Amino acid sequence: MVAVILTLGACGEEQPSPSLPDGVDSEAANEINWLPPNSPSRTAYWRNARTGQLHQRHYVEVDGQAISEGDIILGPVREVEALSKAALQGQVAAQDVSSMGLTSTGATYIWPNNLVPYTIDPALTYPQRVMDAIAHWEANTPIRFIRRDTTNEDLLPNYVIFQYASSGCSSSVGRRGGAQYTRLSASCSLGNTIHEIGHVVGLWHEHTRLDRDNYISINWDNIAPDAKDNFEQNIDETDDRGAYDYGSIMHYPAYAFAIDSGVKTITTLNGAAIGQRTGLSAGDISAVKALYGFTWAQGTNSVNMGPIADRFCFLTAMSGAFAGYGEYISVSQSNGNWHLSGGSLQVGVSGGAACRSSSKVTSEYSWSQGQLPTNLGSATGRVCFLTHVSGSFDGGAEFVHVYSNNGMWYLGGNSMQTGISARARCVAVSGYSNEYTWEQGAGPTYMDWAGRYSCALTRVQGSFKGGGESVKASVEGGRWILGGSSLQVGVGGRARCFRP
Ligand SMILES: [Zn+2]
């Protein structure tokens, strides 16, 4: 580059625009500058599945694909046009429209169980950059990746293809259903690849947040008319999570879509740098944790797990000393959001939870020591799971249990101690597994494949005295496992897996 500039200067021709002042833009610009110049802006329409309200998003066509904001693949233009036409005629988009990138709301498009199956196109120029980007994601977030091949493809129907592209870096946002593409040219760096995987897991560009005008100003005069749409805010589509993050790897660079490449199109109000493509920021990591699994630990505030609407949350883990002095872990609703919280006068109490999409979740049932089991209703087409556990688990045969009997769900338990209680909810599902069991001293119990199933705790038992006692359902190697640890006696748990 330097040589070219000197040569041009020596010939007395017009000076090129000044080089980029802070260097970060050149890398982030790979996601933007590949678009054909003067691409005409087109409009896609969709209706919010819940409210029926009409929304729009602009895109340009590149090789038959609808591309928004430089690097977001909405899907084939033909599909986008057909769905737009239907939306304009009043039809509400289905919740799970394949390859339509327009309706990514809430948890519908998260990857179940934090697991992203993928394949790598043999034609990809730098496959190692994908492997390094995956390693960065796995080291910093709860997202896990599994290579899809002939041995597991039937179990992993939804997956990402890292595909060769002759130019640009681009990706769909969130899980689309079936095969979806992250397209990488030779110019896409490791940082660009980490950014594109951010789209895959469900992150949008930081500058499209609703609150962005409190943090940045857009220099509209330096943006070509057709490119202005790339600076639209995402009304209603996304949930802004956490504080505005200048350091996000999902932030546009300062000179994005600049006409005069020496003048910024985005200025931060406090002078902070934007557009880094080095790695995930602390804000990126906490946003991803909010989208996926949740953990609450004693001594911290309740964890906000996101909106109640069309979502439900369930316990996946419990650990610590449950000695009957106010110890509990709880999945609850307040102020329009799901929360994971707990309480303890002992040590090391913590809980885990996960959330999935459904509008068909019941209100909460409860059971307390001394009562008969609580009837939770029909076991047909519904699964029930624990949402709250409290009391003294001191080894005197204490347990709480959600179980089915004669076609009905029940919540009950047993205790020789005091104050044991539990709560549960039920949700309509297309199917659920038998109950899996893990008991202290045994290896982990392998449950269902994470590509299709989610697993929730249905029983905890034994002596939780704070010596590392835990029961946990989690995903390892693409599969749900149930396990735990204990220095006491009789600690165990059960879980059930279900398909939405
Ligand atoms: Zn992007």
Coordinates of C-alpha atoms and ligand atoms in Angstrom, one line a residue:
M1 CA 0.0 0.0 0.0
V2 CA 2.7 2.5 1.0
A3 CA 4.5 1.9 -2.3
V4 CA 1.4 2.5 -4.3
I5 CA 0.7 5.8 -2.6
L6 CA 4.3 7.0 -3.1
T7 CA 4.1 6.1 -6.8
L8 CA 0.9 8.0 -7.3
G9 CA 2.3 11.0 -5.4
A10 CA 5.4 11.0 -7.5
C11 CA 3.4 11.1 -10.7
G12 CA 1.6 14.2 -9.6
E13 CA -1.8 12.6 -9.8
E14 CA -4.6 13.2 -7.4
Q15 CA -3.6 12.2 -3.8
P16 CA -5.5 9.2 -2.5
S17 CA -7.6 9.7 0.6
P18 CA -5.5 9.7 3.8
S19 CA -4.9 6.3 5.2
L20 CA -7.1 5.2 8.1
P21 CA -6.0 6.9 11.3
D22 CA -6.3 4.1 13.8
G23 CA -5.9 1.0 11.8
V24 CA -8.8 -0.9 13.2
D25 CA -11.1 -0.1 10.3
S26 CA -9.2 -1.9 7.7
E27 CA -9.9 -5.3 9.2
A28 CA -13.6 -4.6 10.1
A29 CA -14.1 -3.1 6.6
N30 CA -13.7 -6.6 5.1
E31 CA -17.3 -7.2 6.2
I32 CA -18.5 -4.1 4.3
N33 CA -16.3 -3.1 1.4
W34 CA -16.9 -6.2 -0.7
L35 CA -20.4 -5.0 -1.7
P36 CA -20.7 -4.0 -5.4
P37 CA -20.6 -0.2 -5.6
N38 CA -23.9 1.6 -5.9
S39 CA -25.9 -1.5 -5.1
P40 CA -29.5 -0.5 -5.2
S41 CA -31.2 -0.8 -1.8
R42 CA -34.3 -3.0 -1.7
T43 CA -36.9 -3.5 1.0
A44 CA -38.0 -6.7 2.7
Y45 CA -41.1 -6.8 4.8
W46 CA -42.3 -9.1 7.6
R47 CA -44.9 -9.1 10.3
N48 CA -44.1 -9.6 14.0
A49 CA -45.4 -13.1 14.8
R50 CA -46.9 -11.9 18.1
T51 CA -48.2 -8.4 17.3
G52 CA -48.9 -8.7 13.6
Q53 CA -47.2 -5.4 13.1
L54 CA -45.5 -4.8 9.7
H55 CA -41.7 -4.2 9.8
Q56 CA -39.1 -3.6 7.1
R57 CA -35.4 -4.1 6.6
H58 CA -33.3 -3.0 3.6
Y59 CA -30.9 -5.2 1.7
V60 CA -28.9 -5.4 -1.4
E61 CA -28.7 -8.3 -3.8
V62 CA -25.4 -10.1 -4.2
D63 CA -25.2 -13.4 -6.1
G64 CA -28.9 -13.9 -5.6
Q65 CA -28.6 -13.5 -1.8
A66 CA -30.2 -10.6 0.2
I67 CA -27.5 -8.9 2.2
S68 CA -28.2 -6.4 5.0
E69 CA -25.8 -4.1 6.8
G70 CA -22.8 -5.4 4.8
D71 CA -22.5 -8.9 6.1
I72 CA -25.9 -10.2 7.3
I73 CA -27.4 -12.9 5.0
L74 CA -31.2 -12.6 5.1
G75 CA -31.6 -15.5 2.6
P76 CA -32.1 -16.1 -1.1
V77 CA -33.7 -13.0 -2.7
R78 CA -36.5 -15.1 -4.2
E79 CA -37.5 -16.3 -0.7
V80 CA -37.2 -12.9 0.8
E81 CA -39.4 -11.4 -1.9
A82 CA -42.1 -14.1 -1.6
L83 CA -42.2 -13.7 2.2
S84 CA -42.3 -9.9 1.8
K85 CA -45.2 -10.1 -0.5
A86 CA -47.1 -12.4 1.9
A87 CA -46.4 -9.9 4.8
L88 CA -47.7 -7.0 2.7
Q89 CA -50.8 -9.0 2.1
G90 CA -51.3 -9.4 5.8
Q91 CA -49.8 -12.8 6.6
V92 CA -47.8 -13.2 9.7
A93 CA -44.5 -15.0 9.2
A94 CA -44.3 -18.5 10.7
Q95 CA -42.1 -18.7 13.8
D96 CA -39.6 -21.0 12.2
V97 CA -39.3 -19.8 8.6
S98 CA -36.3 -21.4 7.1
S99 CA -33.5 -19.1 5.9
M100 CA -35.6 -16.0 6.3
G101 CA -33.4 -13.7 8.3
L102 CA -36.0 -11.1 9.2
T103 CA -37.8 -12.3 12.2
S104 CA -35.0 -13.0 14.7
T105 CA -36.7 -12.3 18.0
G106 CA -35.8 -13.5 21.4
A107 CA -34.9 -17.1 22.0
T108 CA -36.6 -18.6 18.9
Y109 CA -33.3 -18.6 17.0
I110 CA -30.8 -19.5 19.7
W111 CA -29.0 -22.8 19.2
P112 CA -30.6 -25.3 21.6
N113 CA -28.3 -26.3 24.4
N114 CA -25.6 -23.9 23.3
L115 CA -24.5 -26.3 20.6
V116 CA -23.6 -25.2 17.1
P117 CA -23.1 -28.1 14.6
Y118 CA -20.9 -27.1 11.6
T119 CA -19.1 -28.3 8.5
I120 CA -16.2 -26.7 6.7
D121 CA -16.3 -26.4 2.9
P122 CA -13.1 -28.1 1.6
A123 CA -12.7 -25.1 -0.7
L124 CA -12.4 -22.6 2.2
T125 CA -9.1 -20.7 1.8
Y126 CA -8.1 -20.6 5.5
P127 CA -9.9 -23.3 7.5
Q128 CA -7.6 -22.9 10.4
R129 CA -9.0 -19.4 11.0
V130 CA -12.4 -21.1 11.6
M131 CA -10.9 -23.5 14.0
D132 CA -9.1 -20.7 15.8
A133 CA -12.3 -18.6 15.9
I134 CA -14.2 -21.6 17.3
A135 CA -11.5 -22.1 20.0
H136 CA -11.8 -18.4 21.0
W137 CA -15.6 -18.7 21.3
E138 CA -15.3 -21.9 23.4
A139 CA -12.7 -20.5 25.6
N140 CA -14.8 -17.4 26.4
T141 CA -18.4 -18.4 26.2
P142 CA -20.7 -21.3 27.0
I143 CA -21.2 -21.9 23.2
R144 CA -20.0 -25.2 22.0
F145 CA -19.3 -26.4 18.5
I146 CA -19.5 -29.9 17.0
R147 CA -18.3 -31.0 13.7
R148 CA -21.1 -32.5 11.7
D149 CA -20.2 -35.7 9.7
T150 CA -21.8 -38.9 8.4
T151 CA -21.8 -40.4 11.9
N152 CA -24.0 -37.8 13.5
E153 CA -25.7 -35.9 10.7
D154 CA -29.1 -37.5 11.4
L155 CA -29.0 -36.1 15.0
L156 CA -27.9 -32.7 14.0
P157 CA -30.4 -31.4 11.4
N158 CA -29.6 -27.7 11.9
Y159 CA -26.0 -26.6 11.2
V160 CA -23.7 -24.0 9.8
I161 CA -21.6 -24.4 6.6
F162 CA -18.4 -22.3 6.7
Q163 CA -18.3 -21.8 2.9
Y164 CA -15.8 -20.4 0.5
A165 CA -16.7 -16.9 -0.9
S166 CA -14.8 -15.1 -3.6
S167 CA -15.2 -11.8 -1.7
G168 CA -16.5 -10.5 1.6
C169 CA -17.4 -12.1 5.0
S170 CA -21.1 -12.7 5.7
S171 CA -23.4 -14.8 7.8
S172 CA -27.0 -15.4 8.8
V173 CA -28.1 -14.3 12.3
G174 CA -29.1 -17.0 14.7
R175 CA -30.2 -20.5 14.0
R176 CA -32.2 -20.7 10.7
G177 CA -33.2 -24.4 10.5
G178 CA -31.5 -26.8 8.2
A179 CA -28.3 -25.8 6.5
Q180 CA -27.2 -22.2 6.8
Y181 CA -24.1 -20.4 5.6
T182 CA -21.2 -18.3 6.9
R183 CA -19.3 -17.2 3.8
L184 CA -15.7 -16.4 4.1
S185 CA -13.3 -15.1 1.5
A186 CA -9.5 -15.2 1.8
S187 CA -9.5 -11.6 3.1
C188 CA -11.6 -12.6 6.2
S189 CA -9.2 -12.5 9.2
L190 CA -9.5 -14.4 12.5
G191 CA -11.2 -11.3 13.9
N192 CA -13.7 -11.2 11.0
T193 CA -14.5 -14.9 11.6
I194 CA -15.1 -14.3 15.3
H195 CA -17.5 -11.5 14.3
E196 CA -19.4 -13.7 11.8
I197 CA -19.8 -16.4 14.4
G198 CA -21.2 -13.7 16.6
H199 CA -24.0 -13.4 14.0
V200 CA -24.4 -17.2 14.0
V201 CA -25.0 -17.3 17.7
G202 CA -27.6 -14.5 17.4
L203 CA -25.8 -11.2 17.9
W204 CA -26.6 -8.1 15.7
H205 CA -24.5 -5.1 15.1
E206 CA -24.0 -2.9 18.2
H207 CA -24.8 0.4 16.3
T208 CA -28.3 -0.8 15.5
R209 CA -29.4 -0.8 19.2
L210 CA -32.3 1.4 20.1
D211 CA -30.2 3.4 22.6
R212 CA -27.3 4.1 20.2
D213 CA -28.0 7.8 19.9
N214 CA -26.9 8.2 23.5
Y215 CA -23.5 6.8 22.6
I216 CA -22.6 7.5 19.0
S217 CA -23.5 10.1 16.3
I218 CA -24.0 9.1 12.7
N219 CA -22.5 11.5 10.1
W220 CA -25.3 11.0 7.5
D221 CA -23.7 13.5 5.0
N222 CA -20.7 11.2 4.5
I223 CA -22.8 8.1 3.7
A224 CA -24.0 7.3 0.2
P225 CA -27.8 7.3 -0.1
D226 CA -28.1 3.6 -0.8
A227 CA -25.9 2.8 2.1
K228 CA -27.8 4.9 4.7
D229 CA -30.1 1.9 5.4
N230 CA -27.2 0.1 7.0
F231 CA -27.4 2.5 9.9
E232 CA -31.1 1.9 10.6
Q233 CA -31.9 0.8 14.2
N234 CA -33.5 -2.6 14.7
I235 CA -36.9 -1.6 16.1
D236 CA -38.6 -4.6 17.8
E237 CA -36.4 -7.3 16.2
T238 CA -33.8 -7.6 18.9
D239 CA -33.4 -7.4 22.6
D240 CA -30.6 -5.1 23.6
R241 CA -28.7 -6.8 26.3
G242 CA -26.4 -5.1 28.8
A243 CA -24.9 -1.7 28.4
Y244 CA -23.9 -0.1 25.1
D245 CA -20.5 -1.6 24.3
Y246 CA -18.0 0.4 22.2
G247 CA -15.5 -2.5 22.5
S248 CA -17.9 -5.0 21.1
I249 CA -16.5 -7.1 18.2
M250 CA -20.0 -6.6 16.7
H251 CA -19.6 -2.8 16.4
Y252 CA -19.2 -1.2 13.0
P253 CA -15.9 0.5 12.3
A254 CA -15.7 4.3 12.5
Y255 CA -15.4 4.8 8.7
A256 CA -18.1 2.2 7.7
F257 CA -19.7 3.1 4.3
A258 CA -17.8 6.4 4.2
I259 CA -18.0 8.4 0.9
D260 CA -14.9 10.4 1.9
S261 CA -12.8 7.6 3.5
G262 CA -10.9 10.1 5.6
V263 CA -14.1 11.3 7.4
K264 CA -15.8 9.1 10.1
T265 CA -19.4 8.0 9.6
I266 CA -19.7 7.0 13.3
T267 CA -18.3 9.2 16.0
T268 CA -18.4 8.0 19.6
L269 CA -19.7 10.7 22.0
N270 CA -17.0 10.0 24.5
G271 CA -14.2 9.5 22.0
A272 CA -13.9 5.7 22.6
A273 CA -12.4 3.6 19.8
I274 CA -14.8 1.3 17.9
G275 CA -14.6 -1.5 15.3
Q276 CA -12.0 -3.8 17.0
R277 CA -11.7 -7.2 15.5
T278 CA -9.3 -8.7 18.1
G279 CA -11.7 -10.7 20.2
L280 CA -14.9 -10.9 22.1
S281 CA -15.3 -8.0 24.6
A282 CA -16.5 -8.5 28.2
G283 CA -19.8 -7.1 27.0
D284 CA -20.0 -9.5 24.1
I285 CA -19.4 -12.4 26.5
S286 CA -22.1 -11.3 29.0
A287 CA -24.6 -10.8 26.1
V288 CA -24.0 -14.3 24.9
K289 CA -24.3 -15.7 28.4
A290 CA -27.7 -13.9 28.7
L291 CA -28.8 -15.5 25.4
Y292 CA -27.8 -19.0 26.4
G293 CA -27.2 -20.7 29.7
F294 CA -27.5 -19.0 33.1
T295 CA -25.8 -19.6 36.5
W296 CA -26.6 -17.9 39.8
A297 CA -24.1 -18.2 42.7
Q298 CA -24.5 -17.2 46.3
G299 CA -23.4 -13.7 46.9
T300 CA -24.5 -12.3 43.5
N301 CA -27.7 -10.6 42.4
S302 CA -30.5 -12.5 40.7
V303 CA -29.7 -13.2 37.1
N304 CA -32.1 -11.6 34.5
M305 CA -32.8 -14.4 32.0
G306 CA -34.8 -12.2 29.6
P307 CA -38.4 -11.6 28.6
I308 CA -41.3 -13.8 29.8
A309 CA -43.2 -13.5 26.6
D310 CA -43.2 -16.8 24.6
R311 CA -40.4 -18.3 26.7
F312 CA -40.0 -20.6 29.6
C313 CA -37.1 -21.4 31.9
F314 CA -36.2 -24.5 34.0
L315 CA -33.6 -25.6 36.5
T316 CA -30.6 -27.5 35.1
A317 CA -28.3 -27.5 38.2
M318 CA -28.2 -27.2 42.0
S319 CA -25.2 -27.2 44.3
G320 CA -24.0 -26.2 47.7
A321 CA -25.1 -26.5 51.3
F322 CA -28.9 -26.8 51.8
A323 CA -29.1 -26.8 55.5
G324 CA -32.6 -25.5 56.1
Y325 CA -31.7 -21.9 56.9
G326 CA -33.3 -20.2 53.9
E327 CA -31.4 -22.0 51.2
Y328 CA -33.1 -22.1 47.9
I329 CA -32.6 -21.8 44.2
S330 CA -35.4 -20.5 42.1
V331 CA -36.5 -19.7 38.5
S332 CA -39.1 -17.0 38.8
Q333 CA -40.9 -14.2 37.0
S334 CA -40.8 -10.6 37.9
N335 CA -41.2 -7.2 36.1
G336 CA -41.7 -9.0 32.7
N337 CA -38.6 -11.1 32.9
W338 CA -37.5 -14.5 34.0
H339 CA -35.0 -14.5 36.9
L340 CA -32.6 -17.1 38.4
S341 CA -31.9 -16.5 42.0
G342 CA -31.3 -18.1 45.3
G343 CA -30.6 -17.6 48.9
S344 CA -28.4 -19.1 51.5
L345 CA -26.9 -18.7 55.0
Q346 CA -24.5 -21.5 54.2
V347 CA -21.8 -21.7 51.6
G348 CA -21.4 -22.3 47.9
V349 CA -25.1 -22.4 47.0
S350 CA -25.6 -22.0 43.3
G351 CA -28.0 -23.0 40.6
G352 CA -28.2 -23.3 36.8
A353 CA -31.1 -22.7 34.4
A354 CA -31.8 -22.5 30.7
C355 CA -34.7 -21.0 28.7
R356 CA -36.5 -22.1 25.6
S357 CA -39.2 -20.8 23.3
S358 CA -42.9 -21.6 24.0
S359 CA -46.0 -19.7 24.8
K360 CA -47.6 -22.9 26.3
V361 CA -46.1 -22.9 29.8
T362 CA -48.3 -23.3 32.8
S363 CA -48.3 -21.2 36.0
E364 CA -46.1 -22.5 38.8
Y365 CA -47.2 -25.4 41.0
S366 CA -45.9 -25.8 44.5
W367 CA -45.4 -28.6 47.1
S368 CA -44.2 -28.4 50.7
Q369 CA -43.1 -31.0 53.2
G370 CA -46.1 -32.5 54.9
Q371 CA -48.5 -32.1 52.0
L372 CA -49.7 -34.8 49.6
P373 CA -48.1 -34.7 46.1
T374 CA -49.4 -31.9 44.0
N375 CA -51.3 -33.0 40.8
L376 CA -49.8 -31.1 37.8
G377 CA -52.3 -32.4 35.2
S378 CA -52.1 -34.6 32.2
A379 CA -48.9 -36.3 31.2
T380 CA -50.0 -36.4 27.5
G381 CA -48.2 -33.9 25.3
R382 CA -46.8 -32.1 28.3
V383 CA -43.6 -32.3 30.3
C384 CA -43.1 -30.9 33.8
F385 CA -39.8 -29.9 35.5
L386 CA -38.4 -28.3 38.7
T387 CA -38.3 -24.5 38.9
H388 CA -37.6 -24.1 42.7
V389 CA -36.0 -26.2 45.4
S390 CA -35.6 -25.1 49.0
G391 CA -35.0 -26.5 52.5
S392 CA -32.8 -28.8 54.4
F393 CA -31.2 -31.6 52.5
D394 CA -29.4 -33.3 55.3
G395 CA -29.2 -36.9 54.2
G396 CA -32.3 -38.2 55.9
A397 CA -33.8 -39.4 52.6
E398 CA -34.6 -35.9 51.5
F399 CA -35.8 -35.5 47.9
V400 CA -38.1 -33.5 45.7
H401 CA -39.4 -35.0 42.6
V402 CA -41.6 -34.2 39.5
Y403 CA -42.9 -37.6 38.3
S404 CA -45.7 -39.1 36.2
N405 CA -48.1 -41.7 37.5
N406 CA -51.2 -43.1 35.7
G407 CA -51.1 -40.5 33.0
M408 CA -50.8 -37.5 35.4
W409 CA -47.8 -35.4 36.5
Y410 CA -47.1 -34.9 40.2
L411 CA -44.8 -32.9 42.3
G412 CA -43.8 -34.3 45.7
G413 CA -41.0 -35.2 48.0
N414 CA -39.8 -36.5 51.3
S415 CA -37.9 -35.2 54.3
M416 CA -36.8 -36.1 57.8
Q417 CA -35.8 -32.5 58.1
T418 CA -37.7 -29.2 58.0
G419 CA -38.9 -26.8 55.3
I420 CA -38.4 -28.9 52.2
S421 CA -40.4 -27.5 49.3
A422 CA -40.4 -27.4 45.6
R423 CA -42.1 -25.7 42.6
A424 CA -42.6 -26.9 39.1
R425 CA -44.1 -25.8 35.8
C426 CA -45.3 -27.8 32.7
V427 CA -45.1 -27.0 29.0
A428 CA -46.7 -28.5 25.9
V429 CA -44.1 -30.5 23.9
S430 CA -44.1 -32.8 20.9
G431 CA -42.3 -35.5 22.9
Y432 CA -40.3 -36.3 26.0
S433 CA -37.9 -39.0 27.2
N434 CA -38.1 -41.4 30.1
E435 CA -36.4 -40.1 33.2
Y436 CA -32.7 -40.3 33.4
T437 CA -31.0 -41.0 36.8
W438 CA -27.6 -40.2 38.2
E439 CA -26.4 -41.2 41.7
Q440 CA -23.4 -40.4 43.7
G441 CA -20.5 -42.7 42.9
A442 CA -21.6 -43.4 39.3
G443 CA -20.2 -41.9 36.2
P444 CA -22.2 -39.3 34.3
T445 CA -25.4 -40.5 32.7
Y446 CA -25.7 -40.0 28.9
M447 CA -29.0 -38.6 27.9
D448 CA -30.3 -37.3 24.6
W449 CA -28.5 -35.5 21.8
A450 CA -28.4 -31.8 22.2
G451 CA -29.3 -31.0 18.6
R452 CA -32.9 -31.9 19.2
Y453 CA -33.5 -32.1 22.9
S454 CA -33.4 -30.0 26.0
C455 CA -33.1 -31.6 29.4
A456 CA -34.5 -30.3 32.7
L457 CA -34.0 -31.4 36.3
T458 CA -36.9 -33.4 37.7
R459 CA -35.5 -34.6 40.9
V460 CA -32.7 -33.8 43.4
Q461 CA -32.0 -35.9 46.5
G462 CA -29.5 -36.5 49.2
S463 CA -27.3 -34.6 51.6
F464 CA -26.2 -31.2 50.4
K465 CA -23.8 -30.1 53.0
G466 CA -21.6 -27.8 51.1
G467 CA -18.7 -30.2 50.5
G468 CA -19.0 -29.8 46.8
E469 CA -22.4 -31.5 46.4
S470 CA -24.0 -30.8 43.1
V471 CA -26.4 -32.2 40.5
K472 CA -26.1 -30.9 37.0
A473 CA -27.6 -31.5 33.5
S474 CA -25.2 -30.1 30.9
V475 CA -24.0 -30.6 27.3
E476 CA -20.7 -32.3 26.6
G477 CA -19.6 -33.5 23.1
G478 CA -23.0 -32.8 21.6
R479 CA -24.9 -34.8 24.1
W480 CA -26.8 -34.0 27.4
I481 CA -25.2 -35.6 30.4
L482 CA -26.5 -35.8 34.0
G483 CA -23.8 -35.8 36.7
G484 CA -22.7 -34.3 39.9
S485 CA -20.4 -34.6 42.8
S486 CA -20.6 -35.2 46.6
L487 CA -18.6 -35.8 49.7
Q488 CA -21.7 -36.8 51.5
V489 CA -24.1 -39.7 51.0
G490 CA -27.0 -40.4 48.7
V491 CA -26.7 -37.3 46.5
G492 CA -28.3 -37.8 43.1
G493 CA -30.6 -36.3 40.5
R494 CA -32.9 -37.1 37.7
A495 CA -33.7 -35.3 34.5
R496 CA -36.1 -35.6 31.6
C497 CA -35.4 -34.5 28.0
F498 CA -38.0 -33.0 25.7
R499 CA -38.6 -31.6 22.2
P500 CA -40.4 -28.3 21.8
Ligands
ZN1 ZN -21.5 -8.2 10.9

